[in-house]
Coordinates of C-alpha atoms in Angstrom, one line a residue:
Chain A
M1 CA 16.7 1.6 -33.4
T2 CA 13.0 1.5 -33.8
G3 CA 11.1 3.6 -36.3
R4 CA 9.8 5.9 -33.7
A5 CA 13.3 6.5 -32.2
A6 CA 14.6 7.2 -35.7
R7 CA 11.9 9.7 -36.3
R8 CA 12.6 11.4 -33.0
W9 CA 16.4 11.6 -33.8
G10 CA 15.5 13.0 -37.2
W11 CA 13.6 15.9 -35.5
T12 CA 16.4 16.5 -33.0
A13 CA 18.9 16.7 -35.9
A14 CA 16.7 19.1 -37.8
A15 CA 16.3 21.3 -34.7
L16 CA 20.0 21.3 -34.0
L17 CA 21.1 21.9 -37.5
A18 CA 18.4 24.4 -38.6
P19 CA 19.7 27.7 -37.1
A20 CA 23.3 27.4 -38.3
Y21 CA 22.6 25.9 -41.7
G22 CA 19.6 28.1 -42.2
L23 CA 21.9 31.1 -41.9
I24 CA 24.5 29.5 -44.3
V25 CA 21.8 28.7 -46.8
A26 CA 20.1 32.1 -46.6
L27 CA 23.2 34.3 -46.5
V28 CA 25.7 32.3 -48.4
L29 CA 24.3 29.6 -50.7
V30 CA 21.2 31.4 -52.0
P31 CA 23.0 34.7 -52.5
L32 CA 25.8 32.9 -54.4
G33 CA 23.2 31.3 -56.6
S34 CA 21.5 34.7 -57.1
L35 CA 24.7 36.2 -58.5
L36 CA 24.1 34.5 -61.8
A37 CA 20.5 35.8 -62.0
Y38 CA 21.8 39.3 -61.0
S39 CA 24.5 39.2 -63.7
L40 CA 22.0 38.3 -66.4
T41 CA 19.4 41.1 -65.7
P42 CA 18.9 43.3 -68.6
G43 CA 19.1 47.1 -67.9
A44 CA 22.0 49.4 -68.2
V45 CA 23.6 46.9 -70.6
G46 CA 21.4 48.2 -73.4
G47 CA 22.2 51.4 -75.1
P48 CA 24.9 52.1 -77.6
G49 CA 27.0 49.1 -78.6
S50 CA 24.7 46.6 -77.0
L51 CA 25.1 43.1 -78.3
G52 CA 21.7 42.0 -77.2
L53 CA 23.0 38.8 -75.7
L54 CA 22.0 37.0 -72.5
F55 CA 25.6 36.8 -71.3
E56 CA 26.4 40.3 -72.5
R57 CA 28.2 41.4 -69.4
Y58 CA 30.5 38.3 -69.5
V59 CA 31.2 38.8 -73.2
R60 CA 32.0 42.4 -72.6
F61 CA 34.3 41.6 -69.7
F62 CA 36.4 39.2 -71.8
Q63 CA 36.4 41.5 -74.8
D64 CA 38.0 44.2 -72.7
G65 CA 41.9 44.0 -72.7
P66 CA 42.4 45.7 -69.3
S67 CA 39.8 43.5 -67.6
R68 CA 41.5 40.4 -68.9
L69 CA 44.8 41.7 -67.5
V70 CA 43.3 42.4 -64.1
L71 CA 41.8 38.9 -64.1
L72 CA 45.3 37.6 -64.8
N73 CA 46.8 39.6 -62.0
S74 CA 44.1 38.2 -59.7
L75 CA 45.4 34.7 -60.4
T76 CA 49.1 35.1 -60.8
I77 CA 49.7 37.2 -57.7
P78 CA 47.9 34.8 -55.4
A79 CA 49.6 31.9 -57.2
M80 CA 53.0 33.4 -56.5
A81 CA 52.1 34.0 -52.9
T82 CA 50.8 30.4 -52.5
L83 CA 54.1 29.0 -53.9
A84 CA 56.1 31.3 -51.7
C85 CA 54.1 30.2 -48.6
L86 CA 54.7 26.6 -49.6
L87 CA 58.4 27.1 -50.1
V88 CA 58.9 28.8 -46.7
G89 CA 56.0 26.9 -44.9
W90 CA 57.0 23.4 -45.8
P91 CA 60.4 23.4 -44.1
L92 CA 58.9 25.4 -41.2
A93 CA 56.1 22.9 -40.7
Y94 CA 58.6 20.0 -40.9
A95 CA 60.8 21.7 -38.3
L96 CA 57.9 22.3 -36.0
A97 CA 56.4 18.8 -36.4
K98 CA 59.6 16.7 -36.5
V99 CA 62.6 18.6 -35.1
H100 CA 61.1 20.8 -32.4
R101 CA 58.2 18.5 -31.7
R102 CA 58.1 19.1 -28.0
R103 CA 57.6 22.8 -28.5
G104 CA 55.8 22.4 -31.8
N105 CA 52.4 23.4 -30.6
A106 CA 53.7 26.4 -28.6
L107 CA 55.7 27.6 -31.6
L108 CA 52.6 27.2 -33.8
V109 CA 50.7 29.6 -31.4
V110 CA 53.6 32.1 -31.6
L111 CA 53.4 31.9 -35.4
M112 CA 49.6 32.5 -35.3
A113 CA 49.9 35.6 -33.1
P114 CA 50.5 38.2 -35.8
F115 CA 47.6 36.7 -37.7
F116 CA 45.3 37.7 -34.8
V117 CA 46.5 41.3 -35.2
S118 CA 44.3 43.0 -37.9
Y119 CA 45.7 42.3 -41.3
L120 CA 45.1 45.9 -42.2
L121 CA 47.8 46.8 -39.7
I122 CA 50.2 44.2 -41.3
I123 CA 49.6 45.8 -44.7
Y124 CA 50.1 49.2 -43.2
A125 CA 53.4 48.1 -41.6
I126 CA 54.6 46.7 -44.9
M127 CA 53.8 50.0 -46.5
G128 CA 56.0 51.8 -43.9
L129 CA 58.8 49.3 -44.2
L130 CA 59.0 49.4 -48.0
Q131 CA 58.6 53.2 -48.5
V132 CA 61.6 55.3 -49.4
G133 CA 63.4 55.8 -46.1
G134 CA 61.5 52.9 -44.5
P135 CA 63.8 50.5 -42.6
L136 CA 63.7 47.7 -45.2
Q137 CA 64.1 50.0 -48.2
A138 CA 66.9 51.9 -46.3
A139 CA 68.7 48.6 -45.5
L140 CA 68.5 47.4 -49.1
A141 CA 69.7 50.8 -50.3
A142 CA 72.6 50.7 -47.9
L143 CA 73.6 47.4 -49.4
H144 CA 73.4 49.1 -52.9
L145 CA 70.7 46.6 -53.9
V146 CA 68.2 49.4 -54.8
A147 CA 68.7 53.1 -55.5
P148 CA 68.3 55.3 -52.4
T149 CA 65.2 57.0 -54.0
H150 CA 63.7 53.8 -55.3
S151 CA 60.4 52.9 -53.5
L152 CA 59.7 49.2 -53.2
L153 CA 56.0 50.0 -53.0
Y154 CA 53.5 49.8 -55.8
S155 CA 54.9 46.6 -57.2
R156 CA 53.9 43.0 -57.6
A157 CA 56.5 42.0 -55.0
A158 CA 55.0 44.3 -52.4
V159 CA 51.5 42.9 -52.8
T160 CA 52.9 39.3 -52.8
L161 CA 54.9 40.0 -49.7
A162 CA 51.8 41.2 -47.8
L163 CA 49.9 38.1 -48.9
V164 CA 52.7 35.8 -47.7
Y165 CA 52.6 37.5 -44.3
E166 CA 48.9 37.2 -44.1
Y167 CA 48.5 33.6 -45.2
L168 CA 51.7 31.8 -44.2
P169 CA 50.3 30.6 -40.8
F170 CA 47.4 28.9 -42.6
M171 CA 49.8 27.0 -44.9
V172 CA 52.0 26.0 -41.9
L173 CA 48.9 24.8 -39.9
S174 CA 47.7 22.5 -42.7
L175 CA 51.2 21.1 -43.4
Y176 CA 51.9 20.6 -39.7
G177 CA 48.7 18.6 -39.3
S178 CA 49.7 16.1 -42.1
L179 CA 53.4 15.9 -41.1
E180 CA 52.8 15.4 -37.4
R181 CA 50.9 12.3 -38.0
L182 CA 53.7 10.6 -39.9
E183 CA 55.2 7.9 -37.7
D184 CA 58.9 8.2 -37.0
S185 CA 59.3 4.5 -37.5
V186 CA 58.5 5.0 -41.2
L187 CA 61.4 7.6 -41.5
E188 CA 63.7 5.3 -39.5
A189 CA 62.8 2.3 -41.7
G190 CA 63.6 4.5 -44.8
R191 CA 67.0 5.5 -43.3
G192 CA 67.7 1.9 -42.2
L193 CA 67.2 0.8 -45.8
G194 CA 69.9 3.3 -46.9
A195 CA 67.7 6.1 -48.3
G196 CA 69.4 9.5 -48.3
P197 CA 67.6 12.7 -47.2
A198 CA 66.6 13.5 -50.8
R199 CA 65.0 10.1 -51.3
I200 CA 63.3 10.3 -47.9
F201 CA 61.8 13.6 -48.8
A202 CA 60.7 12.5 -52.3
E203 CA 59.3 9.1 -51.4
I204 CA 58.0 9.5 -47.8
L205 CA 57.7 13.1 -46.6
W206 CA 56.4 14.8 -49.7
P207 CA 53.7 12.2 -50.5
Q208 CA 52.6 12.2 -46.9
S209 CA 52.3 16.0 -46.9
V210 CA 50.4 16.4 -50.2
P211 CA 46.9 16.4 -48.5
G212 CA 48.2 19.2 -46.3
V213 CA 49.7 21.0 -49.3
I214 CA 46.3 20.9 -51.1
A215 CA 44.4 22.0 -48.0
G216 CA 47.0 24.8 -47.6
C217 CA 46.5 25.9 -51.2
A218 CA 42.8 26.1 -50.5
L219 CA 43.3 28.3 -47.4
V220 CA 45.9 30.6 -49.1
F221 CA 45.1 30.8 -52.9
I222 CA 41.3 31.1 -52.8
P223 CA 41.0 33.8 -50.2
A224 CA 44.0 35.7 -51.8
T225 CA 42.2 35.9 -55.1
G226 CA 39.7 38.2 -53.4
S227 CA 42.4 40.6 -52.2
F228 CA 41.2 44.2 -52.2
V229 CA 43.1 46.2 -49.5
E230 CA 46.5 44.8 -50.5
P231 CA 46.6 45.9 -54.1
Q232 CA 44.7 49.1 -53.1
I233 CA 47.4 50.2 -50.6
L234 CA 50.5 48.4 -51.9
G235 CA 49.8 47.9 -55.6
G236 CA 49.6 51.5 -56.8
T237 CA 47.6 52.6 -59.8
R238 CA 49.2 50.3 -62.4
L239 CA 48.6 47.1 -60.6
S240 CA 44.9 46.2 -60.1
M241 CA 43.2 43.1 -59.0
L242 CA 39.5 42.1 -59.5
G243 CA 38.6 43.0 -55.9
Q244 CA 39.2 46.6 -56.7
V245 CA 37.1 46.5 -59.8
I246 CA 34.2 44.9 -57.9
D247 CA 34.5 47.4 -55.2
A248 CA 34.4 50.3 -57.7
Q249 CA 31.1 48.9 -59.2
I250 CA 29.6 49.0 -55.7
N251 CA 31.0 52.2 -54.3
Q252 CA 31.6 54.4 -57.3
T253 CA 29.7 53.5 -60.5
F254 CA 26.8 51.7 -58.7
D255 CA 26.6 49.1 -61.5
L256 CA 25.4 46.2 -59.3
P257 CA 24.8 43.6 -62.0
R258 CA 28.4 44.2 -63.2
A259 CA 29.6 43.7 -59.7
A260 CA 27.7 40.4 -59.6
T261 CA 29.2 39.4 -63.0
I262 CA 32.8 40.1 -61.9
S263 CA 32.2 38.4 -58.5
L264 CA 31.1 35.3 -60.3
I265 CA 34.0 35.4 -62.7
L266 CA 36.4 35.8 -59.8
T267 CA 34.8 32.9 -57.8
V268 CA 34.9 30.5 -60.8
A269 CA 38.5 31.6 -61.6
A270 CA 39.6 31.1 -58.0
V271 CA 38.1 27.6 -57.9
A272 CA 39.6 26.7 -61.3
G273 CA 43.0 28.0 -60.3
F274 CA 42.9 26.0 -57.1
A275 CA 41.8 22.9 -59.0
V276 CA 44.9 23.3 -61.2
L277 CA 47.2 23.6 -58.2
A278 CA 45.5 20.6 -56.4
L279 CA 45.7 18.5 -59.5
A280 CA 49.4 19.3 -60.0
F281 CA 50.3 18.4 -56.4
G282 CA 48.1 15.3 -56.6
V283 CA 50.0 14.2 -59.7
S284 CA 53.3 14.9 -58.0
R285 CA 52.3 12.5 -55.2
R286 CA 51.3 9.8 -57.6
L287 CA 54.7 10.1 -59.4
A288 CA 56.5 9.9 -56.1
R289 CA 54.7 6.8 -55.1
R290 CA 55.7 5.0 -58.3
Chain B
M1 CA 64.6 10.5 -34.0
P2 CA 68.3 11.2 -33.4
L3 CA 69.5 14.1 -35.4
R4 CA 73.1 15.2 -35.7
P5 CA 73.7 18.3 -33.6
V6 CA 74.7 20.3 -36.6
T7 CA 71.6 19.4 -38.5
R8 CA 69.5 20.2 -35.5
A9 CA 71.2 23.6 -35.0
L10 CA 70.6 24.4 -38.7
W11 CA 66.9 23.7 -38.3
T12 CA 66.7 25.7 -35.1
A13 CA 68.4 28.7 -36.9
F14 CA 66.0 28.4 -39.8
T15 CA 62.9 28.2 -37.5
A16 CA 64.1 31.2 -35.5
L17 CA 64.8 33.2 -38.7
I18 CA 61.3 32.7 -40.1
M19 CA 59.6 33.3 -36.8
A20 CA 61.6 36.5 -36.4
A21 CA 60.7 37.6 -39.9
M22 CA 57.0 37.1 -39.2
F23 CA 57.3 39.5 -36.3
V24 CA 59.1 42.3 -38.2
P25 CA 55.9 44.2 -39.3
V26 CA 54.4 44.0 -35.8
A27 CA 57.7 45.0 -34.2
Y28 CA 58.1 47.9 -36.6
L29 CA 54.6 49.2 -35.7
V30 CA 55.4 49.1 -32.0
L31 CA 58.8 50.7 -32.4
M32 CA 57.5 53.5 -34.6
S33 CA 54.7 54.3 -32.2
F34 CA 57.4 55.6 -29.9
N35 CA 59.4 57.4 -32.7
A36 CA 59.2 61.1 -33.3
S37 CA 59.3 60.7 -37.1
P38 CA 55.8 61.2 -38.5
Y39 CA 56.7 59.2 -41.6
G40 CA 57.7 55.9 -39.9
T41 CA 61.3 56.3 -40.9
L42 CA 64.6 56.0 -39.0
P43 CA 66.5 57.5 -37.1
F44 CA 64.8 56.7 -33.8
N45 CA 64.0 59.5 -31.4
A46 CA 61.7 58.5 -28.5
T47 CA 58.4 60.2 -28.0
T48 CA 54.9 59.5 -26.6
E49 CA 53.3 62.2 -28.6
W50 CA 51.3 59.7 -30.8
Y51 CA 49.7 58.2 -27.8
V52 CA 48.5 61.6 -26.6
R53 CA 47.1 62.2 -30.1
L54 CA 45.5 58.8 -30.3
F55 CA 43.5 59.5 -27.1
S56 CA 42.4 62.9 -28.4
E57 CA 41.1 61.3 -31.6
P58 CA 37.3 61.9 -31.5
G59 CA 35.0 58.9 -31.8
L60 CA 37.7 56.2 -31.8
A61 CA 36.8 54.9 -28.3
A62 CA 33.1 54.6 -29.3
V63 CA 34.0 52.8 -32.5
T64 CA 36.3 50.4 -30.7
L65 CA 33.6 49.6 -28.1
G66 CA 31.0 49.1 -30.8
T67 CA 33.3 46.7 -32.6
L68 CA 34.1 44.8 -29.4
L69 CA 30.4 44.5 -28.6
M70 CA 29.6 43.2 -32.1
S71 CA 32.4 40.6 -31.9
A72 CA 31.3 39.4 -28.5
V73 CA 27.7 39.0 -29.6
V74 CA 28.8 37.2 -32.7
A75 CA 31.2 34.9 -30.8
I76 CA 28.5 33.9 -28.3
A77 CA 25.9 33.3 -31.0
C78 CA 28.5 31.4 -32.9
A79 CA 29.3 29.2 -29.9
V80 CA 25.6 28.3 -29.4
L81 CA 24.6 27.8 -33.0
G82 CA 27.9 26.2 -34.0
S83 CA 27.9 23.6 -31.2
M84 CA 24.3 22.8 -31.9
A85 CA 25.1 22.1 -35.5
A86 CA 28.2 20.0 -34.6
L87 CA 26.1 17.9 -32.2
G88 CA 23.4 17.5 -34.9
M89 CA 26.0 16.3 -37.3
A90 CA 27.8 13.9 -34.9
R91 CA 25.1 12.6 -32.7
S92 CA 21.7 12.3 -34.3
G93 CA 22.4 9.2 -36.4
L94 CA 22.3 11.0 -39.7
P95 CA 23.4 8.9 -42.7
R96 CA 27.2 9.4 -43.4
P97 CA 26.8 10.9 -46.9
L98 CA 24.5 13.6 -45.5
V99 CA 27.1 14.4 -42.7
G100 CA 29.7 14.7 -45.4
L101 CA 27.6 17.1 -47.4
L102 CA 26.9 19.2 -44.3
R103 CA 30.6 19.3 -43.5
N104 CA 31.4 20.5 -47.0
V105 CA 28.6 23.1 -46.9
N106 CA 30.0 24.3 -43.6
L107 CA 33.3 25.0 -45.4
V108 CA 31.8 27.3 -48.1
P109 CA 31.9 30.5 -45.9
V110 CA 35.6 30.1 -45.2
T111 CA 36.6 29.2 -48.7
V112 CA 34.8 31.8 -50.8
P113 CA 36.9 35.0 -50.7
W114 CA 35.5 37.3 -48.1
L115 CA 35.3 40.2 -50.6
V116 CA 33.0 38.0 -52.8
L117 CA 31.0 36.9 -49.8
G118 CA 30.5 40.5 -48.5
V119 CA 29.6 41.8 -52.0
T120 CA 27.3 38.8 -52.6
M121 CA 25.5 39.2 -49.3
L122 CA 25.0 43.0 -49.9
L123 CA 23.7 42.4 -53.4
F124 CA 21.3 39.7 -52.2
L125 CA 20.1 41.8 -49.3
L126 CA 19.5 44.7 -51.6
L127 CA 17.6 42.3 -53.9
V128 CA 15.2 41.3 -51.1
G129 CA 14.8 44.9 -50.1
S130 CA 17.0 45.0 -47.0
G131 CA 20.6 46.2 -47.6
R132 CA 23.0 47.6 -45.1
S133 CA 21.9 47.5 -41.5
V134 CA 23.3 46.7 -38.0
L135 CA 21.3 43.4 -38.0
N136 CA 22.8 42.3 -41.3
L137 CA 26.3 43.4 -40.2
Y138 CA 25.9 41.0 -37.2
L139 CA 24.4 38.2 -39.2
G140 CA 27.0 38.5 -42.0
N141 CA 29.9 38.4 -39.5
L142 CA 28.2 35.4 -37.7
V143 CA 27.8 33.3 -40.9
V144 CA 31.5 33.8 -41.8
V145 CA 32.8 32.5 -38.4
L146 CA 30.2 29.7 -37.8
P147 CA 32.5 27.1 -39.4
Y148 CA 35.3 27.6 -36.8
V149 CA 33.1 26.4 -34.0
V150 CA 31.5 23.7 -36.0
I151 CA 34.8 22.3 -37.2
L152 CA 36.5 22.3 -33.7
V153 CA 33.5 20.9 -31.8
Y154 CA 32.8 18.3 -34.5
A155 CA 36.5 17.2 -34.3
R156 CA 36.2 16.9 -30.6
L157 CA 33.1 14.8 -30.8
Q158 CA 34.8 12.5 -33.2
D159 CA 38.0 12.2 -31.1
E160 CA 36.4 11.4 -27.8
R161 CA 34.7 8.3 -26.7
F162 CA 31.9 9.3 -24.5
E163 CA 31.4 6.0 -22.6
E164 CA 30.3 7.9 -19.5
E165 CA 27.3 9.3 -21.3
E166 CA 26.0 5.8 -22.0
A167 CA 26.8 4.7 -18.4
A168 CA 24.9 7.7 -17.0
A169 CA 22.0 7.1 -19.3
Q170 CA 21.8 3.5 -18.3
L171 CA 21.8 4.5 -14.6
G172 CA 18.7 6.6 -15.3
A173 CA 20.0 10.1 -15.9
S174 CA 17.8 12.2 -18.1
Q175 CA 19.1 13.2 -21.5
A176 CA 19.4 16.8 -20.4
R177 CA 21.3 15.9 -17.3
V178 CA 23.8 13.7 -19.2
F179 CA 24.3 16.6 -21.6
V180 CA 24.9 19.2 -18.9
A181 CA 27.0 17.0 -16.6
I182 CA 29.1 15.1 -19.1
T183 CA 28.9 16.2 -22.7
L184 CA 29.2 20.0 -22.2
P185 CA 32.2 20.0 -20.0
K186 CA 34.1 17.8 -22.4
L187 CA 33.2 20.0 -25.3
A188 CA 33.9 23.3 -23.4
P189 CA 37.6 23.7 -24.5
S190 CA 36.7 23.3 -28.2
I191 CA 33.7 25.6 -27.9
L192 CA 35.9 28.2 -26.2
A193 CA 38.7 27.9 -28.7
G194 CA 36.2 28.2 -31.6
S195 CA 34.5 31.2 -30.1
I196 CA 37.8 33.0 -29.6
M197 CA 38.7 32.4 -33.2
A198 CA 35.2 33.7 -34.1
F199 CA 35.7 36.8 -31.9
M200 CA 39.1 37.6 -33.4
V201 CA 38.0 37.1 -37.0
S202 CA 34.8 39.1 -36.5
F203 CA 36.8 41.9 -34.8
N204 CA 39.2 42.1 -37.8
N205 CA 36.8 41.2 -40.7
F206 CA 37.1 44.5 -42.6
L207 CA 35.6 43.2 -45.9
I208 CA 32.4 41.9 -44.4
Q209 CA 31.9 45.0 -42.3
Y210 CA 32.8 47.3 -45.2
Y211 CA 29.9 46.0 -47.2
L212 CA 27.3 45.4 -44.6
A213 CA 27.7 48.2 -42.0
P214 CA 25.1 50.9 -42.4
F215 CA 26.3 54.2 -43.7
G216 CA 27.5 56.4 -40.9
T217 CA 28.4 53.4 -38.7
D218 CA 32.1 52.6 -38.7
T219 CA 33.8 49.6 -37.2
L220 CA 37.4 49.8 -36.0
P221 CA 38.8 48.1 -39.1
M222 CA 36.8 50.5 -41.3
Q223 CA 38.3 53.4 -39.4
I224 CA 41.8 52.0 -39.7
Y225 CA 41.3 51.5 -43.4
G226 CA 40.3 55.2 -43.7
L227 CA 43.4 56.3 -41.9
V228 CA 45.7 54.0 -43.8
R229 CA 44.4 55.2 -47.1
A230 CA 45.5 58.7 -46.1
G231 CA 49.1 57.4 -45.8
V232 CA 51.5 56.7 -43.0
R233 CA 50.0 58.1 -39.8
P234 CA 51.9 57.6 -36.5
D235 CA 48.8 57.6 -34.3
I236 CA 47.8 54.3 -36.2
N237 CA 51.1 53.0 -34.8
A238 CA 50.1 53.8 -31.3
L239 CA 46.7 52.2 -31.9
S240 CA 48.2 49.1 -33.4
T241 CA 50.6 48.8 -30.4
F242 CA 47.5 48.4 -28.2
L243 CA 45.9 45.9 -30.6
V244 CA 49.1 43.9 -30.9
V245 CA 49.6 43.7 -27.1
A246 CA 45.9 42.8 -26.5
S247 CA 45.8 40.2 -29.2
I248 CA 49.0 38.5 -28.3
A249 CA 48.1 38.5 -24.6
L250 CA 44.7 36.9 -25.5
V251 CA 46.3 34.2 -27.6
V252 CA 48.9 33.3 -25.0
V253 CA 46.3 33.2 -22.1
L254 CA 43.9 31.2 -24.2
D255 CA 46.6 28.8 -25.2
R256 CA 47.5 28.3 -21.5
L257 CA 43.8 27.7 -20.7
V258 CA 42.6 25.5 -23.6
G259 CA 45.4 24.8 -26.0
V260 CA 44.2 26.7 -29.0
G261 CA 47.2 25.7 -31.0
A262 CA 46.7 22.0 -30.5
G263 CA 43.0 22.3 -31.2
L264 CA 43.6 24.2 -34.4
A265 CA 46.3 21.8 -35.6
R266 CA 43.9 18.9 -35.1
A267 CA 41.0 20.6 -36.9
R268 CA 43.2 21.7 -39.8
G269 CA 44.8 18.4 -40.3
R270 CA 41.6 16.6 -40.8

């Protein structure tokens, strides 16, 4: 390619990329960067009990017991939901990719269908199912597993269940992608060499699926940390997540710098939590390959 | 791979069980929309009262139309801008590390939680003196769904070998002609699949709409949220029955047309 041609392609690339990436930079990257500046602005932080620190809002957040608890909820509930998605999603992805391969794609679309229905409606349906007298609660009560007047709502389990319903298709999609590409001949070679199902899982299937597992965790855990409607509707007053606290700063107390502070804390916590999950699964792969 | 019939039957049962479980909430909504109980509880007594009530709900039709319009505009803009970006990444001889960087940047809007994204956009727009507005609502929804088209079209450009393009160019066809006659038709299924995703996600993206919609302008998800907060309301069941049927029909039709499932699986697996 001559110099002139290269320059021409450079301009074409710029023209093609500019609108989309301009939007992403202007509405996502720059605003994310400005969160830090926002959270450090002096202002309402002064007043009684002010510590006079640059990172005052962060210090105050972590000094506050209830805030720390809400942060913990925002990590543990999505982590539970992610593990539940993995536990159900892995065998399902395996079944779709390896057992029902001819219908795999069609079944994948069927699985995706509820995801296309507004997730607000899924949350709303779960509220109806779990309430006292709701079909699921009534069934469990009939089996004497819960008291007839015991609501299943307003619990960690209710919020986790809603998250599993919302995000399971994403976990299955990522796992399906990585399992589908595994050649059958590899599995047959393993069997031919006398490996049992447990060994085939541990030494072939699981390591092969780890990239999909990690991608799945990114698609489930990170968005789930930003849950707002789920804890608001299904969590009750005792169980809060950071999304609700951020929303309260915007819509009730109008403390925008505090909203920016907590948003940044949430983002960092979400990425750190995902890194821990990814690292753990990465290590499991290395151990399996040994 | 030969599986023993028993093993196979067990896998089939497991798959059927999970699939059925995934549809329980949706089935429950549809069932309860025809049930006389106003609390969404059994026993079942058939009625169509909630549909009558739904249609007498003031303003719901206008809000639904407004949200459909927004999602359509966003999906079309997304198809154009997203395909341009994918072509720019795959076809303009950019150095590989730069393409890698662009692909990662493209993933930021889908990985940051939407709540944080909505709040962050609102805070930034307030900072620059703009804030909630219809334009920002459209742009905010657009930026969140751009990645879907970029990912799918880029994947297609990587998968396909476009030898015909070179042949046509050597035979003297102009760049524009090659693009319209050869490249675009090959990309069409991916562009369509990506725009449908964009449409569906925009239509349902409560958190972005909640923070960017101007006061006094409701979208359908915002209206549903308002109703759901008030507790179990059977006319929501009737509304959701419509949405469920429409969404599932759209997904099935599109899968027949373009293979959304296969496209998605490919894009996700990468």
